[in-house]
Amino acid sequence: MGRLDGRTALVTGGSRGIGRGVVLRLAAEGAKVAFVYQSNAEAASSLVAEVAQAGGTAAGHQVDVKDKSAVDACVSKIIEDWGKIDILVNNAGIVRDTLLAKMTEQQWSEVIATNLSSVFNFCQAVTLPMMSARYGRIVNMSSVAANHGNKGQVNYAASKGGIEGFTKCMATELASRGVTVNAIAPGFIETDMTVAVRNAAEAEIKKRIPLKRLGKAEDIASAVAFLVSEEASYITGQILTVDGGLTLGGF
Ligand code: NAP
């Protein structure tokens, strides 16, 4: 018996990195997992095959998370196919790091639309079905960057700070319907997103992390699996930092 037997989940940005780890973990715990990706169809189909080989069920959907009508259609299709969505993990995200003085309007709006408006798009699409079902688990992927200034990330930090406020408000709106809404703030995780920074300064970064290693997708997936399980049914509106102690500020 898995902790998530009988549950259906939707993970955005599931084809690679943290999202891929979340898909594998939720499927291993017994959930049927739909995931959304943008363009990497090869990564998506190899993930579906990997889940199937392990005895689970996953389905990839190519959807641009910025596109509200495509998101609505995707959510309707999953509910039509699988009857419900119990779990939503808003994980898709991008960086377009540039100092503010040089940031283009496109670099600003692309990050806000992909990281923050996508959360509005998916949360709104599942709200009525979850309210009617009197059950739901939503986890939004923030970042330690939401609360710790990094040069070159005004767009990214604004999107993640927005996610944290959104999470707390939504949690209060849906608590009476049995829907919990939480966020996770990862630190440095080994994914494609951090390749450039890791290539430039991996040793320095590790020195600043009390647990002396970078995080893995599995570290974030474990936190997601907990927050969507019955064991977390009394936790809502919280931001769980998973960063190896990076932001503790010790010496
Ligand atoms: P990643 O390896 O770059 O993967 C990003 C995923 O998002 C891919 O599956 C990608 O799909 C998908 N995606 C991007 N734009 C999309 C769009 N417009 N529509 C649909 N899917 C889209 O990133 P990651 O490092 O796993 O990051 C995942 C989340 O964790 C992000 O929200 C990120 O901000 C957050 N986070 C990451 C770190 C870190 O250290 N890595 C730290 C803190 C927070 P394709 O495969 O099709 O491109």
CSV table of N, CA, C and O in Angstrom, one decimal, residues 74-125:
chain,number,residue,atom,x,y,z
A,74,CYS,N,-6.3,21.5,-20.4
A,74,CYS,CA,-5.5,20.4,-19.8
A,74,CYS,C,-6.1,19.9,-18.6
A,74,CYS,O,-6.2,18.7,-18.4
A,75,VAL,N,-6.5,20.8,-17.7
A,75,VAL,CA,-7.1,20.4,-16.4
A,75,VAL,C,-8.4,19.6,-16.7
A,75,VAL,O,-8.7,18.6,-16.1
A,76,SER,N,-9.2,20.2,-17.6
A,76,SER,CA,-10.5,19.5,-18.0
A,76,SER,C,-10.2,18.1,-18.5
A,76,SER,O,-10.9,17.1,-18.2
A,77,LYS,N,-9.2,18.0,-19.4
A,77,LYS,CA,-8.9,16.7,-20.0
A,77,LYS,C,-8.5,15.6,-18.9
A,77,LYS,O,-8.9,14.5,-18.9
A,78,ILE,N,-7.6,16.1,-17.9
A,78,ILE,CA,-7.2,15.1,-16.9
A,78,ILE,C,-8.4,14.7,-16.1
A,78,ILE,O,-8.6,13.5,-15.7
A,79,ILE,N,-9.3,15.7,-15.7
A,79,ILE,CA,-10.5,15.3,-14.9
A,79,ILE,C,-11.4,14.4,-15.8
A,79,ILE,O,-12.0,13.4,-15.2
A,80,GLU,N,-11.5,14.6,-17.1
A,80,GLU,CA,-12.3,13.7,-17.9
A,80,GLU,C,-11.7,12.3,-17.9
A,80,GLU,O,-12.4,11.3,-17.8
A,81,ASP,N,-10.3,12.2,-18.1
A,81,ASP,CA,-9.7,10.9,-18.2
A,81,ASP,C,-9.6,10.2,-16.8
A,81,ASP,O,-9.9,9.0,-16.8
A,82,TRP,N,-9.3,10.9,-15.8
A,82,TRP,CA,-9.0,10.3,-14.5
A,82,TRP,C,-10.1,10.6,-13.4
A,82,TRP,O,-10.0,10.1,-12.3
A,83,GLY,N,-11.1,11.4,-13.7
A,83,GLY,CA,-12.2,11.6,-12.8
A,83,GLY,C,-11.9,12.8,-11.8
A,83,GLY,O,-12.9,13.3,-11.2
A,84,LYS,N,-10.7,13.1,-11.5
A,84,LYS,CA,-10.4,14.1,-10.4
A,84,LYS,C,-9.0,14.5,-10.4
A,84,LYS,O,-8.1,13.8,-11.0
A,85,ILE,N,-8.7,15.6,-9.8
A,85,ILE,CA,-7.3,16.0,-9.5
A,85,ILE,C,-7.2,16.2,-8.0
A,85,ILE,O,-7.8,17.2,-7.5
A,86,ASP,N,-6.5,15.4,-7.2
A,86,ASP,CA,-6.4,15.5,-5.8
A,86,ASP,C,-5.3,16.4,-5.4
A,86,ASP,O,-5.3,17.1,-4.3
A,87,ILE,N,-4.2,16.4,-6.2
A,87,ILE,CA,-2.9,17.0,-5.8
A,87,ILE,C,-2.5,17.9,-7.0
A,87,ILE,O,-2.4,17.4,-8.1
A,88,LEU,N,-2.1,19.1,-6.7
A,88,LEU,CA,-1.5,20.0,-7.7
A,88,LEU,C,-0.2,20.5,-7.2
A,88,LEU,O,-0.1,21.0,-6.1
A,89,VAL,N,0.9,20.3,-8.0
A,89,VAL,CA,2.2,20.8,-7.7
A,89,VAL,C,2.6,21.8,-8.7
A,89,VAL,O,2.9,21.4,-9.9
A,90,ASN,N,2.6,23.1,-8.4
A,90,ASN,CA,3.0,24.1,-9.3
A,90,ASN,C,4.5,24.3,-9.2
A,90,ASN,O,5.0,25.0,-8.3
A,91,ASN,N,5.2,23.7,-10.1
A,91,ASN,CA,6.7,23.6,-10.1
A,91,ASN,C,7.4,24.3,-11.3
A,91,ASN,O,8.5,24.7,-11.1
A,92,ALA,N,6.7,24.5,-12.4
A,92,ALA,CA,7.3,25.0,-13.6
A,92,ALA,C,7.9,26.4,-13.3
A,92,ALA,O,7.3,27.2,-12.6
A,93,GLY,N,9.1,26.6,-13.7
A,93,GLY,CA,9.8,27.9,-13.5
A,93,GLY,C,11.0,28.1,-14.3
A,93,GLY,O,11.6,27.2,-14.8
A,94,ILE,N,11.3,29.4,-14.5
A,94,ILE,CA,12.5,29.7,-15.3
A,94,ILE,C,13.3,30.9,-14.6
A,94,ILE,O,12.7,31.5,-13.7
A,95,VAL,N,14.5,31.0,-15.0
A,95,VAL,CA,15.3,32.2,-14.6
A,95,VAL,C,15.7,33.0,-15.9
A,95,VAL,O,15.9,32.4,-16.9
A,96,ARG,N,15.8,34.3,-15.8
A,96,ARG,CA,16.3,35.2,-16.8
A,96,ARG,C,17.1,36.2,-16.1
A,96,ARG,O,16.8,37.4,-16.1
A,97,ASP,N,18.2,35.7,-15.4
A,97,ASP,CA,19.0,36.6,-14.5
A,97,ASP,C,19.7,37.7,-15.3
A,97,ASP,O,20.4,37.5,-16.2
A,98,THR,N,19.5,38.9,-14.8
A,98,THR,CA,20.1,40.1,-15.4
A,98,THR,C,20.0,41.3,-14.3
A,98,THR,O,19.0,41.4,-13.7
A,99,LEU,N,21.0,42.1,-14.2
A,99,LEU,CA,20.9,43.2,-13.3
A,99,LEU,C,19.7,44.1,-13.8
A,99,LEU,O,19.5,44.3,-15.0
A,100,LEU,N,19.0,44.7,-12.8
A,100,LEU,CA,17.9,45.5,-13.1
A,100,LEU,C,18.2,46.6,-14.2
A,100,LEU,O,17.4,46.9,-15.1
A,101,ALA,N,19.3,47.2,-14.1
A,101,ALA,CA,19.7,48.3,-15.0
A,101,ALA,C,19.6,47.8,-16.5
A,101,ALA,O,19.4,48.6,-17.4
A,102,LYS,N,19.9,46.5,-16.7
A,102,LYS,CA,19.9,46.0,-18.0
A,102,LYS,C,18.8,45.1,-18.4
A,102,LYS,O,18.7,44.6,-19.5
A,103,MET,N,17.8,44.9,-17.4
A,103,MET,CA,16.8,43.9,-17.7
A,103,MET,C,15.8,44.5,-18.7
A,103,MET,O,15.3,45.6,-18.6
A,104,THR,N,15.4,43.6,-19.7
A,104,THR,CA,14.4,44.0,-20.6
A,104,THR,C,13.0,43.8,-20.1
A,104,THR,O,12.9,42.9,-19.2
A,105,GLU,N,12.1,44.5,-20.7
A,105,GLU,CA,10.7,44.2,-20.2
A,105,GLU,C,10.3,42.8,-20.5
A,105,GLU,O,9.6,42.2,-19.7
A,106,GLN,N,10.9,42.2,-21.5
A,106,GLN,CA,10.5,40.8,-21.8
A,106,GLN,C,11.1,39.8,-20.8
A,106,GLN,O,10.4,38.9,-20.4
A,107,GLN,N,12.3,40.1,-20.3
A,107,GLN,CA,12.9,39.3,-19.2
A,107,GLN,C,12.1,39.4,-18.0
A,107,GLN,O,12.0,38.4,-17.2
A,108,TRP,N,11.6,40.5,-17.7
A,108,TRP,CA,10.7,40.7,-16.5
A,108,TRP,C,9.4,39.9,-16.7
A,108,TRP,O,9.0,39.1,-15.9
A,109,SER,N,8.7,40.2,-17.8
A,109,SER,CA,7.3,39.7,-18.0
A,109,SER,C,7.3,38.1,-18.2
A,109,SER,O,6.4,37.4,-17.8
A,110,GLU,N,8.4,37.6,-18.9
A,110,GLU,CA,8.4,36.2,-19.1
A,110,GLU,C,8.6,35.4,-17.8
A,110,GLU,O,7.9,34.4,-17.6
A,111,VAL,N,9.4,35.9,-16.9
A,111,VAL,CA,9.6,35.3,-15.6
A,111,VAL,C,8.3,35.4,-14.7
A,111,VAL,O,7.9,34.4,-14.1
A,112,ILE,N,7.7,36.6,-14.7
A,112,ILE,CA,6.5,36.7,-13.9
A,112,ILE,C,5.4,35.8,-14.5
A,112,ILE,O,4.6,35.2,-13.7
A,113,ALA,N,5.2,35.8,-15.8
A,113,ALA,CA,4.2,35.0,-16.4
A,113,ALA,C,4.4,33.5,-16.2
A,113,ALA,O,3.5,32.7,-15.8
A,114,THR,N,5.7,33.0,-16.4
A,114,THR,CA,5.9,31.6,-16.2
A,114,THR,C,5.9,31.1,-14.8
A,114,THR,O,5.3,30.1,-14.5
A,115,ASN,N,6.5,31.9,-13.9
A,115,ASN,CA,6.6,31.5,-12.5
A,115,ASN,C,5.4,31.8,-11.6
A,115,ASN,O,5.0,31.0,-10.8
A,116,LEU,N,4.8,33.0,-11.9
A,116,LEU,CA,3.7,33.4,-11.0
A,116,LEU,C,2.3,33.3,-11.6
A,116,LEU,O,1.4,32.7,-11.0
A,117,SER,N,2.1,33.8,-12.8
A,117,SER,CA,0.8,33.8,-13.4
A,117,SER,C,0.4,32.3,-13.7
A,117,SER,O,-0.8,32.0,-13.6
A,118,SER,N,1.4,31.4,-13.9
A,118,SER,CA,1.1,30.0,-14.1
A,118,SER,C,0.4,29.5,-12.8
A,118,SER,O,-0.5,28.6,-12.9
A,119,VAL,N,0.8,29.9,-11.6
A,119,VAL,CA,0.2,29.4,-10.4
A,119,VAL,C,-1.2,29.9,-10.3
A,119,VAL,O,-2.1,29.1,-9.9
A,120,PHE,N,-1.5,31.1,-10.7
A,120,PHE,CA,-2.9,31.6,-10.8
A,120,PHE,C,-3.7,30.7,-11.8
A,120,PHE,O,-4.8,30.2,-11.5
A,121,ASN,N,-3.1,30.4,-13.0
A,121,ASN,CA,-3.8,29.7,-14.0
A,121,ASN,C,-4.2,28.3,-13.5
A,121,ASN,O,-5.3,27.9,-13.6
A,122,PHE,N,-3.2,27.6,-12.9
A,122,PHE,CA,-3.5,26.2,-12.5
A,122,PHE,C,-4.4,26.2,-11.2
A,122,PHE,O,-5.3,25.3,-11.1
A,123,CYS,N,-4.1,27.1,-10.3
A,123,CYS,CA,-4.9,27.0,-9.0
A,123,CYS,C,-6.3,27.4,-9.3
A,123,CYS,O,-7.3,26.8,-8.8
A,124,GLN,N,-6.5,28.4,-10.2
A,124,GLN,CA,-7.9,28.7,-10.5
A,124,GLN,C,-8.7,27.6,-11.2
A,124,GLN,O,-9.8,27.3,-10.9
A,125,ALA,N,-7.9,26.9,-12.1
A,125,ALA,CA,-8.6,25.8,-12.8
A,125,ALA,C,-9.0,24.6,-11.9
A,125,ALA,O,-10.0,23.9,-12.2
